[in-house]
């Protein structure tokens, strides 16, 4: 079973734009996922975590650089050399991957720039609502759950109406996806789900 490990995500885009440092070989290609036998019969684990491409672990190839990678398919163009001696000295979890992270953050900023902006008053309202719900979750968790249920119903109704409006305008899927900051396949799935929620 392949499981892609992601280190970074945004609250707004969720799984549509999760990022990680990706390993790059000396020839500029990304290594194939490694199969790890966990000793549990037919269950195999695949990984593409950059930390295993040290040229030794599991007979993995030797990565020379890192670059930002996103679950949407985006790959950064800037390569950040890996100092494997430093990785060994500090431990892979403490190794500085800020360069690829900054590149991914710029990718997210580009996605946000192309997306339809959320009105400022709605952004402020959502922020206040989140703060109030956090307080309710601490002080009156059952009341918080009732509010969440009411919000789910409200957002489902609005999502359904907005979906029909967007499709009635006959916007191309590429425009819809860009406006939402997600891939075309996810836009289709999301809007289909909104239209058939109930």
Short mmCIF file of C-alpha atoms in Angstrom, two decimals:
data_model
loop_
_atom_site.label_atom_id
_atom_site.label_comp_id
_atom_site.label_asym_id
_atom_site.label_seq_id
_atom_site.Cartn_x
_atom_site.Cartn_y
_atom_site.Cartn_z
CA UNK A 1 0.00 0.00 0.00
CA UNK A 2 1.49 3.32 -1.04
CA UNK A 3 1.28 6.12 1.44
CA UNK A 4 2.72 9.48 0.49
CA UNK A 5 3.94 11.32 3.55
CA UNK A 6 3.23 15.07 3.59
CA UNK A 7 4.75 17.49 6.07
CA UNK A 8 2.91 20.72 5.29
CA UNK A 9 -0.70 21.73 4.71
CA UNK A 10 -2.97 24.75 4.78
CA UNK A 11 -6.28 25.09 6.57
CA UNK A 12 -8.05 26.41 3.48
CA UNK A 13 -6.97 23.87 0.87
CA UNK A 14 -6.71 20.74 3.03
CA UNK A 15 -5.67 17.64 1.09
CA UNK A 16 -5.77 19.49 -2.26
CA UNK A 17 -2.44 21.17 -1.49
CA UNK A 18 -0.30 19.25 0.97
CA UNK A 19 3.43 19.69 0.64
CA UNK A 20 6.64 17.88 1.43
CA UNK A 21 10.34 17.96 0.60
CA UNK A 22 10.87 15.66 -2.37
CA UNK A 23 14.10 13.80 -3.08
CA UNK A 24 15.90 14.48 -6.37
CA UNK A 25 18.68 12.31 -7.83
CA UNK A 26 21.85 13.64 -9.43
CA UNK A 27 20.33 13.35 -12.92
CA UNK A 28 17.41 15.60 -11.92
CA UNK A 29 14.81 12.84 -11.68
CA UNK A 30 12.77 11.83 -8.66
CA UNK A 31 13.40 8.33 -7.33
CA UNK A 32 10.69 5.70 -7.43
CA UNK A 33 8.87 4.83 -4.23
CA UNK A 34 10.58 2.20 -2.11
CA UNK A 35 8.80 -0.96 -1.05
CA UNK A 36 9.24 -1.79 2.62
CA UNK A 37 8.45 -5.29 3.85
CA UNK A 38 6.96 -4.85 7.31
CA UNK A 39 6.99 -8.59 7.86
CA UNK A 40 3.21 -8.84 7.91
CA UNK A 41 2.65 -11.30 5.10
CA UNK A 42 1.39 -9.83 1.84
CA UNK A 43 1.10 -6.30 3.23
CA UNK A 44 3.81 -4.10 1.76
CA UNK A 45 4.41 -0.45 2.51
CA UNK A 46 5.68 2.01 -0.09
CA UNK A 47 7.37 5.25 0.83
CA UNK A 48 8.82 8.22 -0.99
CA UNK A 49 10.06 10.03 2.12
CA UNK A 50 13.26 11.87 1.21
CA UNK A 51 15.03 10.56 4.31
CA UNK A 52 15.36 7.03 2.91
CA UNK A 53 17.21 8.08 -0.26
CA UNK A 54 20.61 8.23 1.40
CA UNK A 55 22.16 5.57 -0.84
CA UNK A 56 22.24 3.02 1.99
CA UNK A 57 18.80 2.53 3.53
CA UNK A 58 16.89 -0.30 1.85
CA UNK A 59 19.34 -0.12 -1.08
CA UNK A 60 17.77 3.20 -2.00
CA UNK A 61 19.35 5.44 -4.62
CA UNK A 62 21.35 8.44 -3.44
CA UNK A 63 19.44 11.73 -3.58
CA UNK A 64 21.57 14.83 -3.97
CA UNK A 65 18.89 17.51 -3.60
CA UNK A 66 15.48 18.36 -2.27
CA UNK A 67 12.69 20.37 -3.84
CA UNK A 68 9.21 21.35 -2.80
CA UNK A 69 6.46 18.94 -3.90
CA UNK A 70 2.69 19.33 -3.61
CA UNK A 71 -0.14 16.79 -3.63
CA UNK A 72 -1.68 18.70 -6.55
CA UNK A 73 1.18 17.58 -8.78
CA UNK A 74 3.30 20.74 -8.55
CA UNK A 75 7.07 20.26 -8.26
CA UNK A 76 9.44 23.10 -7.41
CA UNK A 77 12.14 24.00 -9.89
CA UNK A 78 14.73 25.10 -7.33
CA UNK A 79 16.99 22.30 -6.10
CA UNK A 80 18.36 22.48 -2.55
CA UNK A 81 21.48 20.31 -2.05
CA UNK A 82 21.33 17.71 0.73
CA UNK A 83 24.24 17.61 3.17
CA UNK A 84 24.03 13.97 4.23
CA UNK A 85 26.81 14.43 6.81
CA UNK A 86 24.67 17.06 8.47
CA UNK A 87 21.63 14.80 8.21
CA UNK A 88 23.59 12.05 9.97
CA UNK A 89 24.88 14.45 12.64
CA UNK A 90 21.55 16.15 13.42
CA UNK A 91 19.15 13.36 12.56
CA UNK A 92 16.85 13.52 9.53
CA UNK A 93 13.92 14.95 11.50
CA UNK A 94 15.98 17.96 12.54
CA UNK A 95 17.51 18.62 9.13
CA UNK A 96 16.64 22.05 7.71
CA UNK A 97 14.14 21.73 4.84
CA UNK A 98 13.17 25.40 4.93
CA UNK A 99 14.19 25.96 1.29
CA UNK A 100 11.69 23.48 -0.17
CA UNK A 101 9.10 24.67 2.35
CA UNK A 102 9.54 28.28 1.22
CA UNK A 103 9.13 27.20 -2.41
CA UNK A 104 5.93 25.33 -1.52
CA UNK A 105 4.67 28.38 0.37
CA UNK A 106 5.23 30.46 -2.77
CA UNK A 107 3.26 27.87 -4.75
CA UNK A 108 0.40 28.20 -2.25
CA UNK A 109 0.58 32.00 -2.53
CA UNK A 110 0.31 31.66 -6.33
CA UNK A 111 -2.70 29.35 -5.96
CA UNK A 112 -4.37 31.83 -3.59
CA UNK A 113 -3.63 34.71 -5.97
CA UNK A 114 -5.38 32.93 -8.87
CA UNK A 115 -8.33 31.80 -6.74
CA UNK A 116 -11.50 33.83 -6.27
CA UNK A 117 -10.91 36.02 -3.21
CA UNK A 118 -13.01 35.47 -0.12
CA UNK A 119 -14.66 38.79 0.83
CA UNK A 120 -12.93 40.47 3.76
CA UNK A 121 -16.10 40.67 5.85
CA UNK A 122 -16.63 36.92 5.43
CA UNK A 123 -13.01 36.21 6.38
CA UNK A 124 -13.43 38.30 9.52
CA UNK A 125 -16.73 36.63 10.31
CA UNK A 126 -15.22 33.17 9.91
CA UNK A 127 -12.37 34.15 12.22
CA UNK A 128 -14.77 35.35 14.92
CA UNK A 129 -16.91 32.23 14.50
CA UNK A 130 -13.87 29.97 14.88
CA UNK A 131 -12.85 31.77 18.07
CA UNK A 132 -16.36 31.48 19.50
CA UNK A 133 -16.61 27.79 18.60
CA UNK A 134 -13.22 27.11 20.19
CA UNK A 135 -14.52 28.72 23.40
CA UNK A 136 -17.75 26.72 23.21
CA UNK A 137 -15.83 23.48 22.64
CA UNK A 138 -13.97 24.13 25.90
CA UNK A 139 -16.89 25.44 27.99
CA UNK A 140 -20.00 23.87 26.45
CA UNK A 141 -18.96 21.05 24.09
CA UNK A 142 -22.52 19.84 23.44
CA UNK A 143 -23.59 23.33 22.42
CA UNK A 144 -20.57 23.48 20.13
CA UNK A 145 -21.65 20.23 18.51
CA UNK A 146 -25.17 21.58 17.92
CA UNK A 147 -23.70 24.67 16.25
CA UNK A 148 -21.46 22.49 14.09
CA UNK A 149 -24.47 20.42 12.99
CA UNK A 150 -26.39 23.60 12.12
CA UNK A 151 -23.40 24.92 10.17
CA UNK A 152 -23.05 21.65 8.26
CA UNK A 153 -26.68 21.89 7.18
CA UNK A 154 -26.32 25.57 6.23
CA UNK A 155 -23.10 25.07 4.27
CA UNK A 156 -24.57 22.05 2.47
CA UNK A 157 -27.56 24.13 1.34
CA UNK A 158 -25.34 27.01 0.23
CA UNK A 159 -22.90 24.67 -1.51
CA UNK A 160 -25.74 23.06 -3.46
CA UNK A 161 -27.15 26.42 -4.57
CA UNK A 162 -23.68 27.77 -5.46
CA UNK A 163 -22.89 24.61 -7.43
CA UNK A 164 -26.01 24.97 -9.54
CA UNK A 165 -25.20 28.65 -10.05
CA UNK A 166 -21.64 27.92 -11.13
CA UNK A 167 -22.72 25.18 -13.52
CA UNK A 168 -25.60 27.29 -14.90
CA UNK A 169 -23.01 29.87 -15.96
CA UNK A 170 -21.37 27.07 -18.00
CA UNK A 171 -17.94 27.94 -16.68
CA UNK A 172 -15.22 25.60 -17.99
CA UNK A 173 -13.96 23.15 -15.38
CA UNK A 174 -10.49 24.68 -15.64
CA UNK A 175 -11.88 28.08 -14.61
CA UNK A 176 -13.86 26.58 -11.75
CA UNK A 177 -10.83 24.63 -10.50
CA UNK A 178 -8.52 27.65 -10.66
CA UNK A 179 -11.11 29.80 -8.91
CA UNK A 180 -11.35 27.27 -6.08
CA UNK A 181 -7.59 26.70 -5.94
CA UNK A 182 -7.83 22.98 -6.65
CA UNK A 183 -7.26 20.51 -9.49
CA UNK A 184 -9.92 19.93 -12.15
CA UNK A 185 -10.54 16.35 -10.99
CA UNK A 186 -11.11 17.52 -7.43
CA UNK A 187 -13.37 20.36 -8.60
CA UNK A 188 -15.55 17.87 -10.48
CA UNK A 189 -15.72 15.54 -7.48
CA UNK A 190 -16.41 18.33 -5.02
CA UNK A 191 -19.18 19.97 -7.04
CA UNK A 192 -20.74 16.61 -7.83
CA UNK A 193 -20.78 15.90 -4.10
CA UNK A 194 -22.33 19.28 -3.33
CA UNK A 195 -25.04 18.80 -5.93
CA UNK A 196 -25.94 15.35 -4.59
CA UNK A 197 -25.45 15.94 -0.88
CA UNK A 198 -28.96 14.87 0.02
#
